[in-house]
Amino acid sequence: MKLYGYWRSSAAYRVRIALNLKQLSAEQISVHLVKNGGEQHSQAYDRLNPQHLVPTLLDEGQEDELNLSQSLAIIEYLEEKYPQEALLPSNIEHRAIVRSMAQAIACEIHPLDNLRVLQYLVNDMGVSEADKMRWYHHWIIVGFTALEAQLSQYSGRYCFGDTPTLADICLVPQVYNAKRFNVPLDDFPNIVRIDQTCNQLAPFVDAAPERQHDAS
Amino acid sequence: MKLYGYWRSSAAYRVRIALNLKQLSAEQISVHLVKNGGEQHSQAYDRLNPQHLVPTLLDEGQEDELNLSQSLAIIEYLEEKYPQEALLPSNIEHRAIVRSMAQAIACEIHPLDNLRVLQYLVNDMGVSEADKMRWYHHWIIVGFTALEAQLSQYSGRYCFGDTPTLADICLVPQVYNAKRFNVPLDDFPNIVRIDQTCNQLAPFVDAAPERQHDAS
């Protein structure tokens, strides 16, 4: 398998954690999201992923080579293909709750604070840098407020019970972003606690942005 | 089951289509997203869904009542609980591609054009109505351009092959929004064709916003 990613991409970070938790390896190929106007917009990458987003997973072990975009689709693929070290509970209702928490981040927070959105706000909408940061903080705080309520109901040591799941895989990169841009986290004790717990595990530590070969 | 939704919510529209395709029924409860500052922000709804978003599915048939937010998590739950009339292919690689297309809409287009985001742009960022519409069109065109490329590779009669899937369930509400706000669709022949094909099926027709009891 080959994973096209970028050290600071939250979505690539999620897939790295999932691979590590499942003890799977993939060749890591860096797509620099900033240099030269963004390598994700190059012709070569467009052929691979017309969304011009990372990550892309290539699974060349398939009869027909599989080319997959979207981090949650990639992780669900890994889960179905390599069920060991499950990232979702076995109970149908519990799986649903874990997916709901993961999507509360992946569909409600991250898409709004993604690099291309921030670039569009500043370059095309004429929004100031200060307003861009206000926007960034706003969607994390709105999203974390709702997630904290879910966690107070369902969390154990991790987001759902006492085993890391897809929800933790989404949470840790989002907290990384929040800290990077100084979003105050005092109102989110479960989020802070679970992030700290996850970051004691090697699969999370090894997936961290600063640990990647393309970090600068 | 009870589905808290709103006639014009794309995410609720997706769940209605899924329920119809599976021939499942749920009591439809309207949460008016605009009236009185938005009923989704009421104390009563906050207890049900702290995200203040629709839809919410309540499955009271469970031993512990299941309260579920996030449309894709709800649809995956319905798929696992009621496998008849499958919304995902059986092949693992094919399932992954369908999820990837669904998320190309649900994680990359819709979150940016959601009501609360448009409201924040205008009310809190001081963006003009004209710039709001430019923003709205932009993310649909960017997203549809990438999706059209995926469809040219994978579509048959529907987004993936000749059976409606989760990808079609996400596509039709997004096309509805595009048409509502006059986004030009000439460059997206597969998207237009598949939308028309889906809208000849009763499960899609019956789920349409104008057919709902709270439509006004």
Tab-separated table of C-alpha atoms in Angstrom:
chain	number	residue	atom	x	y	z
A	1	MET	CA	0.000	0.000	0.000
A	2	LYS	CA	1.035	3.584	-0.639
A	3	LEU	CA	-0.318	6.504	1.361
A	4	TYR	CA	-0.119	9.930	-0.250
A	5	GLY	CA	-0.259	12.414	2.611
A	6	TYR	CA	1.244	15.450	4.254
A	7	TRP	CA	2.614	15.694	7.752
A	8	ARG	CA	0.185	18.394	8.895
A	9	SER	CA	-2.936	17.090	7.137
A	10	SER	CA	-5.444	15.969	9.793
A	11	ALA	CA	-7.050	13.537	7.384
A	12	ALA	CA	-3.713	11.873	6.556
A	13	TYR	CA	-2.890	11.847	10.313
A	14	ARG	CA	-6.110	9.866	10.912
A	15	VAL	CA	-5.123	7.213	8.367
A	16	ARG	CA	-1.608	6.972	9.825
A	17	ILE	CA	-3.067	6.274	13.281
A	18	ALA	CA	-5.399	3.619	11.838
A	19	LEU	CA	-2.552	1.880	10.004
A	20	ASN	CA	-0.441	1.906	13.162
A	21	LEU	CA	-3.243	0.583	15.380
A	22	LYS	CA	-3.715	-2.279	12.914
A	23	GLN	CA	0.046	-2.806	12.593
A	24	LEU	CA	-0.150	-2.347	8.836
A	25	SER	CA	2.525	-0.626	6.845
A	26	ALA	CA	2.221	1.652	3.829
A	27	GLU	CA	4.843	3.545	1.915
A	28	GLN	CA	4.410	7.205	2.853
A	29	ILE	CA	4.567	9.628	-0.070
A	30	SER	CA	4.550	13.332	0.701
A	31	VAL	CA	2.328	15.748	-1.213
A	32	HIS	CA	3.423	19.209	-0.090
A	33	LEU	CA	0.220	21.202	0.393
A	34	VAL	CA	1.874	24.623	0.457
A	35	LYS	CA	5.049	24.581	-1.683
A	36	ASN	CA	4.744	25.701	-5.319
A	37	GLY	CA	1.092	26.663	-4.867
A	38	GLY	CA	0.356	23.187	-3.515
A	39	GLU	CA	1.504	19.912	-5.055
A	40	GLN	CA	-2.021	18.535	-4.611
A	41	HIS	CA	-3.027	20.676	-7.604
A	42	SER	CA	-0.342	19.200	-9.901
A	43	GLN	CA	-1.353	17.277	-13.023
A	44	ALA	CA	0.273	14.121	-11.662
A	45	TYR	CA	-1.737	14.244	-8.431
A	46	ASP	CA	-4.943	15.242	-10.232
A	47	ARG	CA	-4.814	11.924	-12.090
A	48	LEU	CA	-4.556	10.153	-8.750
A	49	ASN	CA	-7.089	12.226	-6.833
A	50	PRO	CA	-9.235	14.779	-8.700
A	51	GLN	CA	-10.352	16.179	-5.332
A	52	HIS	CA	-6.846	17.639	-4.894
A	53	LEU	CA	-6.937	16.587	-1.262
A	54	VAL	CA	-4.846	14.238	0.827
A	55	PRO	CA	-4.802	11.436	1.746
A	56	THR	CA	-5.023	8.985	-1.135
A	57	LEU	CA	-4.477	5.296	-0.483
A	58	LEU	CA	-3.237	3.096	-3.305
A	59	ASP	CA	-3.609	-0.607	-2.649
A	60	GLU	CA	-1.572	-2.286	-5.346
A	61	GLY	CA	-2.090	-5.703	-3.809
A	62	GLN	CA	-5.540	-5.832	-5.397
A	63	GLU	CA	-6.355	-7.565	-8.663
A	64	ASP	CA	-7.465	-4.157	-9.898
A	65	GLU	CA	-5.327	-1.545	-8.162
A	66	LEU	CA	-7.537	0.284	-5.684
A	67	ASN	CA	-7.249	4.067	-5.549
A	68	LEU	CA	-9.109	5.504	-2.607
A	69	SER	CA	-9.750	9.047	-1.387
A	70	GLN	CA	-11.485	10.315	1.775
A	71	SER	CA	-9.949	9.352	5.100
A	72	LEU	CA	-13.032	7.778	6.687
A	73	ALA	CA	-13.662	5.650	3.584
A	74	ILE	CA	-10.018	4.562	3.688
A	75	ILE	CA	-10.247	3.646	7.389
A	76	GLU	CA	-13.514	1.716	6.911
A	77	TYR	CA	-11.776	-0.121	4.045
A	78	LEU	CA	-8.836	-1.040	6.282
A	79	GLU	CA	-11.296	-2.154	8.974
A	80	GLU	CA	-13.152	-4.474	6.593
A	81	LYS	CA	-10.025	-5.781	4.873
A	82	TYR	CA	-7.947	-6.254	8.022
A	83	PRO	CA	-10.427	-6.808	10.882
A	84	GLN	CA	-7.721	-7.512	13.495
A	85	GLU	CA	-7.323	-4.720	16.050
A	86	ALA	CA	-10.858	-3.542	15.381
A	87	LEU	CA	-11.454	0.204	15.153
A	88	LEU	CA	-15.221	-0.175	15.575
A	89	PRO	CA	-17.073	-2.093	18.319
A	90	SER	CA	-18.840	-5.317	17.291
A	91	ASN	CA	-22.274	-4.247	18.573
A	92	ILE	CA	-24.308	-2.475	15.850
A	93	GLU	CA	-25.606	0.280	18.139
A	94	HIS	CA	-22.135	0.936	19.540
A	95	ARG	CA	-20.621	1.099	16.049
A	96	ALA	CA	-23.232	3.690	15.155
A	97	ILE	CA	-22.344	5.870	18.139
A	98	VAL	CA	-18.621	5.695	17.339
A	99	ARG	CA	-19.296	6.673	13.718
A	100	SER	CA	-21.522	9.503	14.916
A	101	MET	CA	-18.725	10.909	17.093
A	102	ALA	CA	-16.147	10.515	14.318
A	103	GLN	CA	-18.410	12.361	11.872
A	104	ALA	CA	-19.127	15.111	14.400
A	105	ILE	CA	-15.457	15.945	13.813
A	106	ALA	CA	-14.915	14.833	10.215
A	107	CYS	CA	-18.130	16.346	8.799
A	108	GLU	CA	-18.723	19.308	11.116
A	109	ILE	CA	-15.389	20.713	12.278
A	110	HIS	CA	-12.542	19.742	9.995
A	111	PRO	CA	-14.122	20.603	6.604
A	112	LEU	CA	-14.600	24.194	7.743
A	113	ASP	CA	-11.040	24.673	8.979
A	114	ASN	CA	-9.338	22.871	6.120
A	115	LEU	CA	-6.419	24.620	4.381
A	116	ARG	CA	-8.262	25.263	1.111
A	117	VAL	CA	-11.185	26.862	2.969
A	118	LEU	CA	-8.925	29.185	4.946
A	119	GLN	CA	-7.127	30.102	1.705
A	120	TYR	CA	-10.451	30.853	-0.007
A	121	LEU	CA	-11.623	33.025	2.896
A	122	VAL	CA	-8.495	35.184	2.733
A	123	ASN	CA	-7.663	35.168	-0.989
A	124	ASP	CA	-11.136	35.200	-2.524
A	125	MET	CA	-13.433	36.614	0.137
A	126	GLY	CA	-11.031	39.258	1.435
A	127	VAL	CA	-11.368	38.126	5.044
A	128	SER	CA	-8.670	39.459	7.409
A	129	GLU	CA	-6.170	37.158	9.135
A	130	ALA	CA	-7.807	38.009	12.474
A	131	ASP	CA	-11.265	37.054	11.194
A	132	LYS	CA	-9.850	33.881	9.679
A	133	MET	CA	-8.597	32.842	13.119
A	134	ARG	CA	-11.936	33.780	14.693
A	135	TRP	CA	-13.607	31.486	12.138
A	136	TYR	CA	-11.100	28.715	12.889
A	137	HIS	CA	-11.682	28.882	16.631
A	138	HIS	CA	-15.448	29.204	16.261
A	139	TRP	CA	-16.013	25.889	14.486
A	140	ILE	CA	-13.737	23.966	16.827
A	141	ILE	CA	-15.485	25.402	19.883
A	142	VAL	CA	-18.980	24.732	18.485
A	143	GLY	CA	-17.990	21.192	17.500
A	144	PHE	CA	-16.116	20.364	20.701
A	145	THR	CA	-19.009	21.657	22.834
A	146	ALA	CA	-21.331	19.115	21.225
A	147	LEU	CA	-18.731	16.345	21.273
A	148	GLU	CA	-17.974	16.928	24.962
A	149	ALA	CA	-21.661	16.264	25.703
A	150	GLN	CA	-21.500	12.979	23.776
A	151	LEU	CA	-18.293	12.003	25.563
A	152	SER	CA	-19.777	12.660	28.996
A	153	GLN	CA	-22.336	9.994	28.118
A	154	TYR	CA	-20.225	7.409	26.278
A	155	SER	CA	-16.535	7.817	27.069
A	156	GLY	CA	-14.467	5.534	29.219
A	157	ARG	CA	-10.726	5.627	28.970
A	158	TYR	CA	-11.284	6.520	25.292
A	159	CYS	CA	-14.122	8.204	23.346
A	160	PHE	CA	-16.253	5.085	23.472
A	161	GLY	CA	-15.475	2.738	26.338
A	162	ASP	CA	-11.981	1.502	27.065
A	163	THR	CA	-10.580	0.725	23.611
A	164	PRO	CA	-9.395	3.206	20.962
A	165	THR	CA	-11.824	3.521	18.050
A	166	LEU	CA	-12.426	5.536	14.915
A	167	ALA	CA	-13.669	8.354	17.161
A	168	ASP	CA	-10.284	8.676	18.901
A	169	ILE	CA	-8.585	8.520	15.502
A	170	CYS	CA	-10.542	11.634	14.496
A	171	LEU	CA	-10.255	13.357	17.871
A	172	VAL	CA	-6.463	13.433	18.274
A	173	PRO	CA	-5.667	15.259	14.995
A	174	GLN	CA	-8.434	17.764	15.711
A	175	VAL	CA	-7.024	18.491	19.180
A	176	TYR	CA	-3.572	18.844	17.592
A	177	ASN	CA	-5.001	21.575	15.339
A	178	ALA	CA	-6.801	23.253	18.221
A	179	LYS	CA	-3.595	23.441	20.251
A	180	ARG	CA	-1.557	24.613	17.275
A	181	PHE	CA	-3.812	27.651	16.955
A	182	ASN	CA	-4.307	28.209	20.696
A	183	VAL	CA	-7.991	27.328	20.940
A	184	PRO	CA	-8.781	27.333	24.685
A	185	LEU	CA	-9.727	23.811	25.790
A	186	ASP	CA	-10.625	24.420	29.452
A	187	ASP	CA	-14.305	23.721	28.837
A	188	PHE	CA	-13.614	20.289	27.351
A	189	PRO	CA	-12.212	18.085	30.135
A	190	ASN	CA	-13.131	14.771	28.490
A	191	ILE	CA	-11.599	15.811	25.173
A	192	VAL	CA	-8.360	16.896	26.857
A	193	ARG	CA	-8.192	13.757	28.998
A	194	ILE	CA	-8.816	11.349	26.102
A	195	ASP	CA	-6.318	13.135	23.878
A	196	GLN	CA	-3.676	12.746	26.606
A	197	THR	CA	-4.539	9.069	27.062
A	198	CYS	CA	-4.288	8.380	23.322
A	199	ASN	CA	-0.985	10.190	23.094
A	200	GLN	CA	0.560	7.704	25.480
A	201	LEU	CA	0.075	4.949	22.891
A	202	ALA	CA	2.767	4.311	20.292
A	203	PRO	CA	0.334	4.118	17.315
A	204	PHE	CA	-0.795	7.691	18.053
A	205	VAL	CA	2.671	9.009	18.946
A	206	ASP	CA	4.273	7.568	15.819
A	207	ALA	CA	1.567	9.110	13.611
A	208	ALA	CA	2.075	12.632	14.955
A	209	PRO	CA	2.910	15.316	12.380
A	210	GLU	CA	6.347	16.139	13.800
A	211	ARG	CA	7.370	12.484	13.550
A	212	GLN	CA	6.831	12.338	9.768
A	213	HIS	CA	9.697	12.376	7.290
A	214	ASP	CA	8.313	15.450	5.495
A	215	ALA	CA	7.897	17.552	8.669
A	216	SER	CA	9.672	20.878	8.490
B	1	MET	CA	-38.195	4.871	15.011
B	2	LYS	CA	-38.525	8.656	15.067
B	3	LEU	CA	-36.678	10.887	12.639
B	4	TYR	CA	-36.204	14.505	13.675
B	5	GLY	CA	-35.643	16.423	10.463
B	6	TYR	CA	-36.577	19.385	8.343
B	7	TRP	CA	-37.925	19.322	4.801
B	8	ARG	CA	-35.053	21.303	3.310
B	9	SER	CA	-32.201	19.739	5.286
B	10	SER	CA	-29.997	17.760	2.885
B	11	ALA	CA	-28.840	15.487	5.669
B	12	ALA	CA	-32.411	14.630	6.707
B	13	TYR	CA	-33.283	14.166	3.004
B	14	ARG	CA	-30.514	11.539	2.758
B	15	VAL	CA	-31.934	9.564	5.674
B	16	ARG	CA	-35.461	9.756	4.234
B	17	ILE	CA	-34.204	8.254	0.955
B	18	ALA	CA	-32.390	5.470	2.823
B	19	LEU	CA	-35.478	4.625	4.876
B	20	ASN	CA	-37.602	4.537	1.711
B	21	LEU	CA	-35.142	2.367	-0.223
B	22	LYS	CA	-35.175	-0.098	2.666
B	23	GLN	CA	-38.953	0.162	3.024
B	24	LEU	CA	-38.617	1.159	6.662
B	25	SER	CA	-40.893	3.643	8.329
B	26	ALA	CA	-40.116	6.266	10.936
B	27	GLU	CA	-42.303	8.913	12.489
B	28	GLN	CA	-41.195	12.234	10.975
B	29	ILE	CA	-40.853	15.062	13.489
B	30	SER	CA	-40.157	18.533	12.132
B	31	VAL	CA	-37.499	20.768	13.672
B	32	HIS	CA	-37.936	24.141	12.001
B	33	LEU	CA	-34.420	25.383	11.252
B	34	VAL	CA	-35.403	28.999	10.628
B	35	LYS	CA	-38.489	29.908	12.691
B	36	ASN	CA	-37.920	31.542	16.102
B	37	GLY	CA	-34.160	31.680	15.553
B	38	GLY	CA	-34.111	27.969	14.784
B	39	GLU	CA	-35.851	25.270	16.835
B	40	GLN	CA	-32.635	23.192	16.652
B	41	HIS	CA	-31.199	25.553	19.270
B	42	SER	CA	-34.089	25.004	21.726
B	43	GLN	CA	-33.399	23.449	25.139
B	44	ALA	CA	-35.605	20.480	24.275
B	45	TYR	CA	-33.668	19.702	21.101
B	46	ASP	CA	-30.303	20.347	22.756
B	47	ARG	CA	-31.025	17.459	25.135
B	48	LEU	CA	-31.665	15.243	22.094
B	49	ASN	CA	-28.815	16.480	19.924
B	50	PRO	CA	-26.207	18.834	21.396
B	51	GLN	CA	-24.894	19.447	17.859
B	52	HIS	CA	-28.071	21.456	17.149
B	53	LEU	CA	-28.247	19.837	13.718
B	54	VAL	CA	-30.774	17.618	12.013
B	55	PRO	CA	-31.355	14.762	11.544
B	56	THR	CA	-31.548	12.812	14.777
B	57	LEU	CA	-32.794	9.233	14.711
B	58	LEU	CA	-34.371	7.784	17.839
B	59	ASP	CA	-34.717	4.026	17.772
B	60	GLU	CA	-36.990	3.219	20.666
B	61	GLY	CA	-37.140	-0.445	19.718
B	62	GLN	CA	-33.734	-0.978	21.346
B	63	GLU	CA	-33.223	-2.283	24.858
B	64	ASP	CA	-31.474	0.998	25.548
B	65	GLU	CA	-33.116	3.664	23.395
B	66	LEU	CA	-30.629	4.630	20.683
B	67	ASN	CA	-30.218	8.329	19.940
B	68	LEU	CA	-28.157	8.897	16.846
B	69	SER	CA	-26.896	12.012	15.084
B	70	GLN	CA	-24.996	12.417	11.788
B	71	SER	CA	-26.749	11.238	8.633
B	72	LEU	CA	-24.034	8.877	7.376
B	73	ALA	CA	-23.766	7.198	10.781
B	74	ILE	CA	-27.555	6.808	10.793
B	75	ILE	CA	-27.562	5.293	7.291
B	76	GLU	CA	-24.710	2.880	8.107
B	77	TYR	CA	-26.710	1.883	11.206
B	78	LEU	CA	-29.808	1.199	9.111
B	79	GLU	CA	-27.644	-0.768	6.661
B	80	GLU	CA	-26.221	-2.991	9.409
B	81	LYS	CA	-29.512	-3.403	11.265
B	82	TYR	CA	-31.687	-3.973	8.198
B	83	PRO	CA	-29.404	-5.436	5.498
B	84	GLN	CA	-32.217	-6.014	2.993
B	85	GLU	CA	-32.130	-3.630	0.022
B	86	ALA	CA	-28.428	-3.059	0.555
B	87	LEU	CA	-27.131	0.493	0.197
B	88	LEU	CA	-23.519	-0.645	-0.104
B	89	PRO	CA	-22.113	-3.295	-2.480
B	90	SER	CA	-20.960	-6.579	-0.926
B	91	ASN	CA	-17.397	-6.398	-2.306
B	92	ILE	CA	-15.030	-4.632	0.125
B	93	GLU	CA	-13.271	-2.569	-2.559
B	94	HIS	CA	-16.582	-1.499	-4.086
B	95	ARG	CA	-17.976	-0.515	-0.688
B	96	ALA	CA	-14.908	1.665	-0.191
B	97	ILE	CA	-15.423	3.466	-3.494
B	98	VAL	CA	-19.093	4.123	-2.730
B	99	ARG	CA	-18.200	5.510	0.704
B	100	SER	CA	-15.500	7.654	-0.904
B	101	MET	CA	-18.016	9.203	-3.316
B	102	ALA	CA	-20.572	9.734	-0.550
B	103	GLN	CA	-17.970	11.484	1.608
B	104	ALA	CA	-16.796	13.613	-1.314
B	105	ILE	CA	-20.225	15.209	-0.922
B	106	ALA	CA	-20.907	14.807	2.799
B	107	CYS	CA	-17.438	15.890	4.004
B	108	GLU	CA	-16.334	18.280	1.251
B	109	ILE	CA	-19.367	20.088	-0.166
B	110	HIS	CA	-22.301	20.050	2.195
B	111	PRO	CA	-20.534	21.127	5.434
B	112	LEU	CA	-19.415	24.332	3.740
B	113	ASP	CA	-22.834	25.271	2.391
B	114	ASN	CA	-24.790	24.313	5.472
B	115	LEU	CA	-27.303	26.822	6.864
B	116	ARG	CA	-25.324	27.606	10.015
B	117	VAL	CA	-22.193	28.320	7.975
B	118	LEU	CA	-24.013	30.690	5.628
B	119	GLN	CA	-25.546	32.423	8.642
B	120	TYR	CA	-22.116	32.821	10.270
B	121	LEU	CA	-20.601	34.221	7.071
B	122	VAL	CA	-23.261	36.932	6.839
B	123	ASN	CA	-24.013	37.671	10.499
B	124	ASP	CA	-20.581	37.288	12.069
B	125	MET	CA	-18.086	37.795	9.243
B	126	GLY	CA	-19.961	40.613	7.510
B	127	VAL	CA	-19.907	38.861	4.139
B	128	SER	CA	-22.333	40.298	1.552
B	129	GLU	CA	-25.262	38.268	0.175
B	130	ALA	CA	-23.537	38.240	-3.229
B	131	ASP	CA	-20.307	36.874	-1.768
B	132	LYS	CA	-22.283	34.296	0.207
B	133	MET	CA	-23.770	32.993	-3.040
B	134	ARG	CA	-20.334	33.005	-4.688
B	135	TRP	CA	-19.077	30.887	-1.784
B	136	TYR	CA	-22.073	28.564	-2.109
B	137	HIS	CA	-21.530	28.010	-5.829
B	138	HIS	CA	-17.759	27.652	-5.452
B	139	TRP	CA	-17.808	24.625	-3.161
B	140	ILE	CA	-20.444	22.827	-5.203
B	141	ILE	CA	-18.491	23.392	-8.427
B	142	VAL	CA	-15.181	22.314	-6.875
B	143	GLY	CA	-16.785	19.228	-5.369
B	144	PHE	CA	-18.838	18.281	-8.419
B	145	THR	CA	-15.788	18.636	-10.695
B	146	ALA	CA	-13.964	15.989	-8.653
B	147	LEU	CA	-17.040	13.799	-8.304
B	148	GLU	CA	-17.734	13.919	-12.048
B	149	ALA	CA	-14.246	12.459	-12.612
B	150	GLN	CA	-14.996	9.604	-10.196
B	151	LEU	CA	-18.351	8.984	-11.860
B	152	SER	CA	-16.826	8.795	-15.338
B	153	GLN	CA	-14.798	5.864	-13.984
B	154	TYR	CA	-17.332	4.051	-11.800
B	155	SER	CA	-20.879	5.018	-12.702
B	156	GLY	CA	-23.371	2.864	-14.495
B	157	ARG	CA	-27.015	3.675	-14.318
B	158	TYR	CA	-26.254	5.033	-10.824
B	159	CYS	CA	-23.134	6.441	-9.124
B	160	PHE	CA	-21.625	3.002	-8.724
B	161	GLY	CA	-22.875	0.411	-11.185
B	162	ASP	CA	-26.550	-0.245	-11.763
B	163	THR	CA	-28.008	-0.166	-8.250
B	164	PRO	CA	-28.675	2.874	-6.053
B	165	THR	CA	-26.189	3.172	-3.183
B	166	LEU	CA	-25.166	5.514	-0.406
B	167	ALA	CA	-23.459	7.660	-3.057
B	168	ASP	CA	-26.751	8.328	-4.870
B	169	ILE	CA	-28.380	9.042	-1.518
B	170	CYS	CA	-25.866	11.849	-0.990
B	171	LEU	CA	-25.886	13.035	-4.605
B	172	VAL	CA	-29.586	13.760	-5.069
B	173	PRO	CA	-29.983	16.192	-2.132
B	174	GLN	CA	-26.791	17.988	-3.195
B	175	VAL	CA	-28.105	18.410	-6.756
B	176	TYR	CA	-31.395	19.652	-5.295
B	177	ASN	CA	-29.450	22.389	-3.484
B	178	ALA	CA	-27.412	23.216	-6.575
B	179	LYS	CA	-30.562	23.681	-8.654
B	180	ARG	CA	-32.285	25.676	-5.941
B	181	PHE	CA	-29.490	28.247	-6.071
B	182	ASN	CA	-28.953	28.102	-9.841
B	183	VAL	CA	-25.514	26.517	-9.897
B	184	PRO	CA	-24.785	25.764	-13.588
B	185	LEU	CA	-24.544	21.996	-14.088
B	186	ASP	CA	-23.594	21.847	-17.799
B	187	ASP	CA	-20.105	20.557	-17.003
B	188	PHE	CA	-21.421	17.611	-15.005
B	189	PRO	CA	-23.249	15.285	-17.424
B	190	ASN	CA	-22.948	12.168	-15.256
B	191	ILE	CA	-24.199	13.988	-12.178
B	192	VAL	CA	-27.203	15.390	-14.054
B	193	ARG	CA	-27.991	12.036	-15.678
B	194	ILE	CA	-27.785	10.048	-12.433
B	195	ASP	CA	-29.876	12.607	-10.560
B	196	GLN	CA	-32.581	12.292	-13.228
B	197	THR	CA	-32.437	8.497	-13.087
B	198	CYS	CA	-32.751	8.468	-9.292
B	199	ASN	CA	-35.650	10.881	-9.389
B	200	GLN	CA	-37.677	8.375	-11.381
B	201	LEU	CA	-37.675	6.033	-8.377
B	202	ALA	CA	-40.406	6.339	-5.753
B	203	PRO	CA	-38.007	6.169	-2.751
B	204	PHE	CA	-36.239	9.294	-4.017
B	205	VAL	CA	-39.404	11.078	-5.163
B	206	ASP	CA	-41.197	10.486	-1.879
B	207	ALA	CA	-38.225	11.813	0.106
B	208	ALA	CA	-38.076	15.110	-1.796
B	209	PRO	CA	-38.351	18.277	0.314
B	210	GLU	CA	-41.591	19.505	-1.266
B	211	ARG	CA	-43.302	16.211	-0.438
B	212	GLN	CA	-42.731	16.561	3.304
B	213	HIS	CA	-45.492	17.540	5.702
B	214	ASP	CA	-43.527	20.539	6.999
B	215	ALA	CA	-42.780	21.979	3.539
B	216	SER	CA	-43.901	25.560	3.175
